[in-house]
Coordinates of C-alpha atoms and ligand atoms in Angstrom, one line a residue:
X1 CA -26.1 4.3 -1.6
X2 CA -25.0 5.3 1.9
X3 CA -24.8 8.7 3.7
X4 CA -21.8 9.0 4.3
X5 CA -21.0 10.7 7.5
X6 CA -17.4 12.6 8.0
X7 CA -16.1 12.8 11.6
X8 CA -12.8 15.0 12.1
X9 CA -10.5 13.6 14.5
X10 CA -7.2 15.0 15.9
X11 CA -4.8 12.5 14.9
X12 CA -3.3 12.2 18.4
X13 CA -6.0 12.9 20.8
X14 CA -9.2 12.2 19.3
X15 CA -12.2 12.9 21.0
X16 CA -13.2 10.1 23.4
X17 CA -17.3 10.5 21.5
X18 CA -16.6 10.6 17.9
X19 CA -14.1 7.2 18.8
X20 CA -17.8 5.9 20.3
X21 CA -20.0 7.3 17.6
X22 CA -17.4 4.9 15.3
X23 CA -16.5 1.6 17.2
X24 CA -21.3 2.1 17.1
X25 CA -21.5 1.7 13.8
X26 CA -18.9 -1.2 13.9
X27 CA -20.6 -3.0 16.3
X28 CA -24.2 -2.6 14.5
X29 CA -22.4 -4.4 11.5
X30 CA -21.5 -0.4 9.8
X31 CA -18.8 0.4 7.6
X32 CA -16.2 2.7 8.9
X33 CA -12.9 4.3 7.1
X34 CA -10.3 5.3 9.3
X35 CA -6.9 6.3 9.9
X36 CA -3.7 4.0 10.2
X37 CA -0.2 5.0 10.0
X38 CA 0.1 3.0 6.3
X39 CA -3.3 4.1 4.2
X40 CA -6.9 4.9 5.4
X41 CA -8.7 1.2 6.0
X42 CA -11.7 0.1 5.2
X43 CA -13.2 -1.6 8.3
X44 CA -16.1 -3.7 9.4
X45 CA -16.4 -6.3 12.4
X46 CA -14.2 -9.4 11.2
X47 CA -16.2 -11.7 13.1
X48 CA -19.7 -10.5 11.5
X49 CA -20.0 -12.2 7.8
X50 CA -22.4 -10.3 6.2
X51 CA -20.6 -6.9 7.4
X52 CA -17.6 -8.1 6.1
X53 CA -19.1 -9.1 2.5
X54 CA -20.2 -5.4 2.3
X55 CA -16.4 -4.3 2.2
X56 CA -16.3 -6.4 -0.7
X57 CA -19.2 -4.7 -2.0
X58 CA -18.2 -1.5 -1.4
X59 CA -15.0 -1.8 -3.0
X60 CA -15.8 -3.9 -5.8
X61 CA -13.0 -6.3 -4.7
X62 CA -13.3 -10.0 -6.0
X63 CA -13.8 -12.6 -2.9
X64 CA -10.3 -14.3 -3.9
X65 CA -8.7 -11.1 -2.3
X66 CA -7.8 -11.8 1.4
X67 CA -8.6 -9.3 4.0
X68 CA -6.6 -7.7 7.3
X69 CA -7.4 -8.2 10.3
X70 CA -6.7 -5.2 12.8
X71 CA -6.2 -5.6 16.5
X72 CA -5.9 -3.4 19.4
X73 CA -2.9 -5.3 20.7
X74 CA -1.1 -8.5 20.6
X75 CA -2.6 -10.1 23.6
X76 CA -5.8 -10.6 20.8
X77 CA -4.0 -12.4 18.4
X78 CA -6.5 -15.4 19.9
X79 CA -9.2 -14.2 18.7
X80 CA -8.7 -14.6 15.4
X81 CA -5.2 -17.2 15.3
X82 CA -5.8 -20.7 15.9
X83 CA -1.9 -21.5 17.0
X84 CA 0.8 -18.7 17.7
X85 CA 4.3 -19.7 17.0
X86 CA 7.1 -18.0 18.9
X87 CA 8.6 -16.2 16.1
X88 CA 5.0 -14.6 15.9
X89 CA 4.8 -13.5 19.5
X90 CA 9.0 -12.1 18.7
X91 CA 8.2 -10.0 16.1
X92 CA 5.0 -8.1 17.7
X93 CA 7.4 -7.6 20.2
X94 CA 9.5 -5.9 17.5
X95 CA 7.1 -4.2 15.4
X96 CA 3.9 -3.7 16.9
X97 CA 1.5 -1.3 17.2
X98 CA 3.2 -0.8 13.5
X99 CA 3.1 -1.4 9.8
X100 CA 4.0 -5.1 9.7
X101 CA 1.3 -7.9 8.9
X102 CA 1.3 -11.5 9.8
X103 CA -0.2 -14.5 8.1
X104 CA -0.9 -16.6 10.9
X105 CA -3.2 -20.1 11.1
X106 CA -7.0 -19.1 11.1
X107 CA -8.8 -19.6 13.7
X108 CA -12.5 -21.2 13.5
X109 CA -14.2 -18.6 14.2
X110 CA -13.4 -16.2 11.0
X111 CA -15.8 -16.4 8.9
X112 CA -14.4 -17.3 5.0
X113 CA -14.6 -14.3 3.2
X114 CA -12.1 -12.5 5.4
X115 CA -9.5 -14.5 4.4
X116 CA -11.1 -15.9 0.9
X117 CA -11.6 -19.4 2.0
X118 CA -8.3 -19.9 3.4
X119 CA -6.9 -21.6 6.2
X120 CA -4.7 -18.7 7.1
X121 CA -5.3 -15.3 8.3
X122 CA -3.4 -11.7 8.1
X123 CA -3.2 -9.8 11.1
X124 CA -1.7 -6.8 12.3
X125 CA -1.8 -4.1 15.6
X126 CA -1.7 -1.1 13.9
X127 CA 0.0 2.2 15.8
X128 CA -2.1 5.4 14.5
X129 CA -3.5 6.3 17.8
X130 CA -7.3 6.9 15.8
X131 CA -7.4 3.1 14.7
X132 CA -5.8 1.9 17.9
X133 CA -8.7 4.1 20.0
X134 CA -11.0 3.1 17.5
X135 CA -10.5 -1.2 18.2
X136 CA -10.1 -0.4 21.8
X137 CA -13.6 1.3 21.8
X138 CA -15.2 -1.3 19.7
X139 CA -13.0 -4.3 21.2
X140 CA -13.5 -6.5 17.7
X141 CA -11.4 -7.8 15.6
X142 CA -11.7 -5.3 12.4
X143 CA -11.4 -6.8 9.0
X144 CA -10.0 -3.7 6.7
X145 CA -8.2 -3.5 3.6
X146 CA -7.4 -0.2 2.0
X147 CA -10.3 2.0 1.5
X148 CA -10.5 2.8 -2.4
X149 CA -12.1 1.2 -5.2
X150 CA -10.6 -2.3 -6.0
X151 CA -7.2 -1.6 -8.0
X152 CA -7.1 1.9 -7.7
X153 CA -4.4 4.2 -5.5
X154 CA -4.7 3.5 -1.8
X155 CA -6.2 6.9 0.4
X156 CA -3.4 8.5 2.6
X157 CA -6.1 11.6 3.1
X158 CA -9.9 10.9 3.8
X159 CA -10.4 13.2 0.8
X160 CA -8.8 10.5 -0.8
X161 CA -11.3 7.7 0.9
X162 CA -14.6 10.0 -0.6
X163 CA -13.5 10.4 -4.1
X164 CA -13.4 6.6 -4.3
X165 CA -15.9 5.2 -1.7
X166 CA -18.8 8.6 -0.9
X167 CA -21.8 7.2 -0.5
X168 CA -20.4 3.1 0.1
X169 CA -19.2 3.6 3.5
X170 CA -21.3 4.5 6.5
X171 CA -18.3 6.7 8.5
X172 CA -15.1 8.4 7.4
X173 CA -12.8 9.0 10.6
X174 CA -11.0 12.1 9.2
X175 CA -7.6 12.7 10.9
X176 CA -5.3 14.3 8.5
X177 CA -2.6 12.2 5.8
X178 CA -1.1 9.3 6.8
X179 CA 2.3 9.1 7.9
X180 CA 3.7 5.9 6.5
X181 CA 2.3 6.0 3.2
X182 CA 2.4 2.6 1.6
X183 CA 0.5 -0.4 3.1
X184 CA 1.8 -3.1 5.8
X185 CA 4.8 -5.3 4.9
X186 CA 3.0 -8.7 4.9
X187 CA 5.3 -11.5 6.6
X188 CA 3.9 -15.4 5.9
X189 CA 4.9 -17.3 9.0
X190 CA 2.5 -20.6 8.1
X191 CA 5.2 -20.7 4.8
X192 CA 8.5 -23.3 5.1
X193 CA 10.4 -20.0 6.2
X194 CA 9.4 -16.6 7.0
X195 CA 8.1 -15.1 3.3
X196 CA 7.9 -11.8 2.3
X197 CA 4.7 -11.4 0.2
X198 CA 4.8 -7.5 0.1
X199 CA 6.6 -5.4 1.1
X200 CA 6.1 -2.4 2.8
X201 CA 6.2 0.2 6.2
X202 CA 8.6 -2.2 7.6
X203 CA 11.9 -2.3 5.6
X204 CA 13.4 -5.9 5.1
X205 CA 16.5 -4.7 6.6
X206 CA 14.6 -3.9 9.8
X207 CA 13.2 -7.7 9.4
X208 CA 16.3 -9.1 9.0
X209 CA 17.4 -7.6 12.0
X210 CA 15.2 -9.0 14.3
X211 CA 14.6 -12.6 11.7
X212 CA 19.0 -12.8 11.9
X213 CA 19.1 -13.2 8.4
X214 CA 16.6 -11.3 5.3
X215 CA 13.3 -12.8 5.0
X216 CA 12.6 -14.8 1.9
X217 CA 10.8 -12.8 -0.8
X218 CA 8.0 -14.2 -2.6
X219 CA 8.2 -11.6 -5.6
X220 CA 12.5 -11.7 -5.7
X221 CA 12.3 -9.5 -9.3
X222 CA 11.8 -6.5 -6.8
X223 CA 14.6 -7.0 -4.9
X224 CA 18.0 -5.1 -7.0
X225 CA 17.3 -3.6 -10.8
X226 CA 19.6 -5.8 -12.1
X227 CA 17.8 -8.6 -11.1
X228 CA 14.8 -7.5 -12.6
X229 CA 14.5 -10.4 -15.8
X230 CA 13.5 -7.7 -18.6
X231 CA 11.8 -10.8 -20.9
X232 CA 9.5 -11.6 -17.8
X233 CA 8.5 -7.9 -16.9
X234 CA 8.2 -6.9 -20.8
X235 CA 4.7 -8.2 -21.4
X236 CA 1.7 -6.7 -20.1
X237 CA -0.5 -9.1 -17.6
X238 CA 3.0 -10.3 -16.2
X239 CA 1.4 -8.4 -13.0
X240 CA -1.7 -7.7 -11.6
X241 CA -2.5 -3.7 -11.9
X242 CA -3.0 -2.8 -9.1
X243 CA -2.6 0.7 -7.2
X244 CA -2.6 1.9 -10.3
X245 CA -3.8 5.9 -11.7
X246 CA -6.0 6.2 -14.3
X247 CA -2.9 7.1 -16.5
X248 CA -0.9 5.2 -18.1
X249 CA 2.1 4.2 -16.2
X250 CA 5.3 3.5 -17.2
X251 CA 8.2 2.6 -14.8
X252 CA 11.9 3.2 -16.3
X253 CA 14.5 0.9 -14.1
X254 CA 17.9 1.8 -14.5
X255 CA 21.0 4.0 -13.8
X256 CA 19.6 7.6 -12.5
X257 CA 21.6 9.1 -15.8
X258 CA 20.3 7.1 -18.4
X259 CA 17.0 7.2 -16.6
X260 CA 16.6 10.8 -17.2
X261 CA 17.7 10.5 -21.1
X262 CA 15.4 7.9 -21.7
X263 CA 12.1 9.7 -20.0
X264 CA 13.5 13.2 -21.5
X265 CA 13.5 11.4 -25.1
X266 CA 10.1 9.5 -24.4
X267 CA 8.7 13.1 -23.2
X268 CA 9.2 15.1 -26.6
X269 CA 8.5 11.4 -28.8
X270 CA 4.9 11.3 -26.8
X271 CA 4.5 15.5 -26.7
X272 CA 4.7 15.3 -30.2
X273 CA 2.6 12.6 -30.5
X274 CA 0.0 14.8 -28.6
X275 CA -0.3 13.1 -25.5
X276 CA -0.5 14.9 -21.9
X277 CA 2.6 13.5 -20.6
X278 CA 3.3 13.5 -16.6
X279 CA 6.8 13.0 -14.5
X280 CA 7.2 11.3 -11.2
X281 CA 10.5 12.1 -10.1
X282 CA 13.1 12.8 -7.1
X283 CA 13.8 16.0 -6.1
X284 CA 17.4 16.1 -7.9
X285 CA 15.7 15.6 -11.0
X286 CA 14.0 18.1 -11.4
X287 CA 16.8 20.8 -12.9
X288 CA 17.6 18.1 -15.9
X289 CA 13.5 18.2 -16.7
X290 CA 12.5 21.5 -16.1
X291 CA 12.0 22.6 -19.3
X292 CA 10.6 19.5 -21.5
X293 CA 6.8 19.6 -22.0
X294 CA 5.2 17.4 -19.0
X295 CA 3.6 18.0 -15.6
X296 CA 6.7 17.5 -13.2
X297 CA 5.5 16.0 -9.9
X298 CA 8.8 15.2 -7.3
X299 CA 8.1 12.8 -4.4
X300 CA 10.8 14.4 -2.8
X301 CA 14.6 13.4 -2.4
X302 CA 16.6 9.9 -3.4
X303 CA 18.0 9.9 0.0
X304 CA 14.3 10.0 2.2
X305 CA 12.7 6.7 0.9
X306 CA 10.4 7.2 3.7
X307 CA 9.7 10.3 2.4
X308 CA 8.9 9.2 -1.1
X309 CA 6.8 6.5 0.5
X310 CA 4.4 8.9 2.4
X311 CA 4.8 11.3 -0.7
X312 CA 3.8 8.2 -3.2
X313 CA 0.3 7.7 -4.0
X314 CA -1.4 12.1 -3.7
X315 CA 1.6 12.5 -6.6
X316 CA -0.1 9.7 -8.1
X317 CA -3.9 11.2 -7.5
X318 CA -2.4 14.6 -8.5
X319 CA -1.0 13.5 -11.9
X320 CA -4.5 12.1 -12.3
X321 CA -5.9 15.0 -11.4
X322 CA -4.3 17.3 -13.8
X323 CA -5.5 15.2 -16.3
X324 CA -2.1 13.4 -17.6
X325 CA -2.8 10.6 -20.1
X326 CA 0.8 8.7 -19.8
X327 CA 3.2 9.0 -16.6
X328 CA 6.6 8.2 -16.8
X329 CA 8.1 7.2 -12.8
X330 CA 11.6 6.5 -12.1
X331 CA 13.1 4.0 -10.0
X332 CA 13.8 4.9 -6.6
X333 CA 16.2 2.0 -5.4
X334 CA 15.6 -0.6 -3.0
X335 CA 17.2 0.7 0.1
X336 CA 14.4 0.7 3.3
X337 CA 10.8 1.9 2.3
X338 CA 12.1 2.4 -1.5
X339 CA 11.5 -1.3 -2.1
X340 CA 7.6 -1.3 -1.1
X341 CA 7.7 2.3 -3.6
X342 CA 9.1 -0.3 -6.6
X343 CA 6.7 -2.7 -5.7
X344 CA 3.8 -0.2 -6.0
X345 CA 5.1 1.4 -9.0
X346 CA 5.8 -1.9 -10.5
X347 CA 2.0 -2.9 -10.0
X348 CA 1.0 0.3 -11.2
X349 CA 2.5 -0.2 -14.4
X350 CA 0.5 -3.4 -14.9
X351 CA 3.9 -4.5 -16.8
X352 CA 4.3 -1.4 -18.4
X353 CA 8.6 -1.6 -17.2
X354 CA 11.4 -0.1 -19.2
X355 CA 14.9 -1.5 -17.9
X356 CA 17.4 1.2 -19.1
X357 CA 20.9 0.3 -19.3
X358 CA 24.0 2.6 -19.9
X359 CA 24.8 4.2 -23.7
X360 CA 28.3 2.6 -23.3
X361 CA 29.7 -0.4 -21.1
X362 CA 27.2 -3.1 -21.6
X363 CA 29.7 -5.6 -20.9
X364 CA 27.9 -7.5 -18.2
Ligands
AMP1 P1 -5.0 -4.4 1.4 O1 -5.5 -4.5 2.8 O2 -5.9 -3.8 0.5 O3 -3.7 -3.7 1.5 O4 -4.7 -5.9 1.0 C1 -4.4 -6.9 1.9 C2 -3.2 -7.7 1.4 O5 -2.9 -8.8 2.3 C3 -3.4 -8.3 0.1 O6 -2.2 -8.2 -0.7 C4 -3.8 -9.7 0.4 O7 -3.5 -10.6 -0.7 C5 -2.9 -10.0 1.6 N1 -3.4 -11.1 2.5 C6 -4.5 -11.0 3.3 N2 -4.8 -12.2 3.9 C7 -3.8 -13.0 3.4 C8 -3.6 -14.4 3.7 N3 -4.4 -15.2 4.5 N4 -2.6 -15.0 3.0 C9 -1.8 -14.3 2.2 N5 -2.0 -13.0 1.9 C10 -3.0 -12.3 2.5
MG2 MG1 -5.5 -2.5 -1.2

């Protein structure tokens, strides 16, 4: 155990010492939480092997997981990148300071457990103007995934970071919730074509734009509900939980309609069961549930993914924290920041997904 010390920071202008106090402890090999538009990070020095291992340690991650590697612009990429193609160099130019991460070739110098003995490295300039002061100030590389416990809901508040990680983490940089939400998209450029391995705070839209036509996407189930093979998803262990609550989840895929009969019908079946049933919904929901028996959380409405996003994982901590033992989430679609919301929830479910079709007209 750590003391863990909690510096507030304005999330625009932070103060110029409590940056220096920070980018300290980095340099002396600390471990420091901080701000970025996606999630709170967990961060050590990237180039310092033994800091790095105690991430792992403090999140009770297993080495096989590959790190991030946070810069202050793209003129480091260097540093940690043995070879960087054009296309790499085109879409900084695109995206960064912002929530999109490359996997790029390593170079020598990164010690293995950042990127779990690969010969490949994920890195991204992130655009919160704490973590970008922060790397500035400490001018290092700065290994950091998500600052929670291994598998659990990723921080958007630093409240958030201390119910998971008190006493792991030398430093909390506290500036306030997070805007984006959900973690980096994270764009494979060392793969035959540009793959999507998750997505995230950049839509693939956005991608496609800049790409000329949409990325590959390693995990294509995600991509439209139809598509989503209801024999693969069925069985539990299918996916990795991950980002998960400590309820239960289930995700129901489907038309919005038969959506809400299904998780109305599931509701009562569980209520009278005597389980502490909890809804994540969208705002125009919430007149169709009002009255079954569940704790009704809305992430707000189906037409502000990016709302939905940032409103994602505190529903998730608050369902948790009022002590729900099953949580029943709809489907938000797949348009813009939606997608990397499906992926999460998907995850979350550990396999745990319900496709829903319509009562009549099953005819495809
Ligand atoms: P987190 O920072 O907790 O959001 O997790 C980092 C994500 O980036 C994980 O999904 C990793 O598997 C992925 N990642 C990191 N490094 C690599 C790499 N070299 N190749 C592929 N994926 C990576
Ligand atoms: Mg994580």
């Amino acid at each position: 155990m750590v003391q863990t010390e909690v510096l507030r920071v304005h999330p625009t202008r932070p103060a110029a010492a409590k940056i220096k106090r920070a980018a300290a402890v980095l340099r002396q090999g600390g471990l420091v939480a901080f701000p970025t538009e996606t999630v709170y990070g967990l961060g050590a020095n990237a180039l310092d092997e033994k800091a790095v291992a105690r991430i792992f340690a403090a999140k009770g991650r297993p080495a096989y997981d590959p790190l991030i590697v946070h810069l202050a612009t793209p003129e480091e990429l260097p540093r940690v990148v043995r070879e960087v193609p054009e296309l790499a160099w085109t879409l900084a130019r695109a995206f960064w300071p912002g929530p999109l991460t490359l996997v790029l070739p390593k170079a020598p110098n990164v010690p293995p457990n950042v990127t779990a003995g690969r010969h490949t490295v994920a890195v991204r300039v992130p655009s919160h103007p704490v973590a970008a002061a922060l790397l500035r100030a400490a001018d290092l590389p700065v290994a950091a995934p998500s600052a929670n416990r291994f598998g659990h809901t990723s921080p958007t508040t630093a409240a958030h970071v201390l119910e998971d990680l008190n006493g792991r983490v030398d430093l909390v940089l506290d500036a306030g919730p997070t805007p984006v939400g959900v973690e980096s998209t994270v764009l494979d450029l060392t793969a035959e074509e540009p793959t999507v391995l998750r997505p995230g705070g950049v839509s693939i839209e956005a991608l496609a734009a800049v790409l000329g036509r949409p990325p590959r996407l390693a995990h294509p189930t995600v991509v439209e509900g139809a598509e989503v093979p209801a024999e693969g998803l069925a069985s539990p262990g299918m996916l990795a939980k991950h980002y998960a609550p400590h309820a239960e989840l289930w995700l129901l895929l489907g038309p919005q309609e038969a959506v809400l009969a299904e998780m109305r019908r599931r509701v009562l079946e569980l209520a009278c069961a005597g389980r502490r049933v909890g809804l994540l919904v969208a705002d125009e929901d919430r007149a169709r549930l009002e009255d079954v028996p569940a704790v009704l959380v809305s992430v707000g409405s189906v037409r502000r993914p990016a709302v939905i996003a940032r409103r994602l994982y505190t529903a998730l901590r608050e369902l948790d924290r009022r002590a729900v033992e099953v949580i029943l989430a709809r489907d938000f679609g797949s348009a813009g920041l939606a997608l990397a919301v499906r992926d999460r929830l998907l995850r979350a479910s550990g396999g745990r997904v319900v496709w829903v079709e319509h009562e009549e007209g099953k005819t495809g």
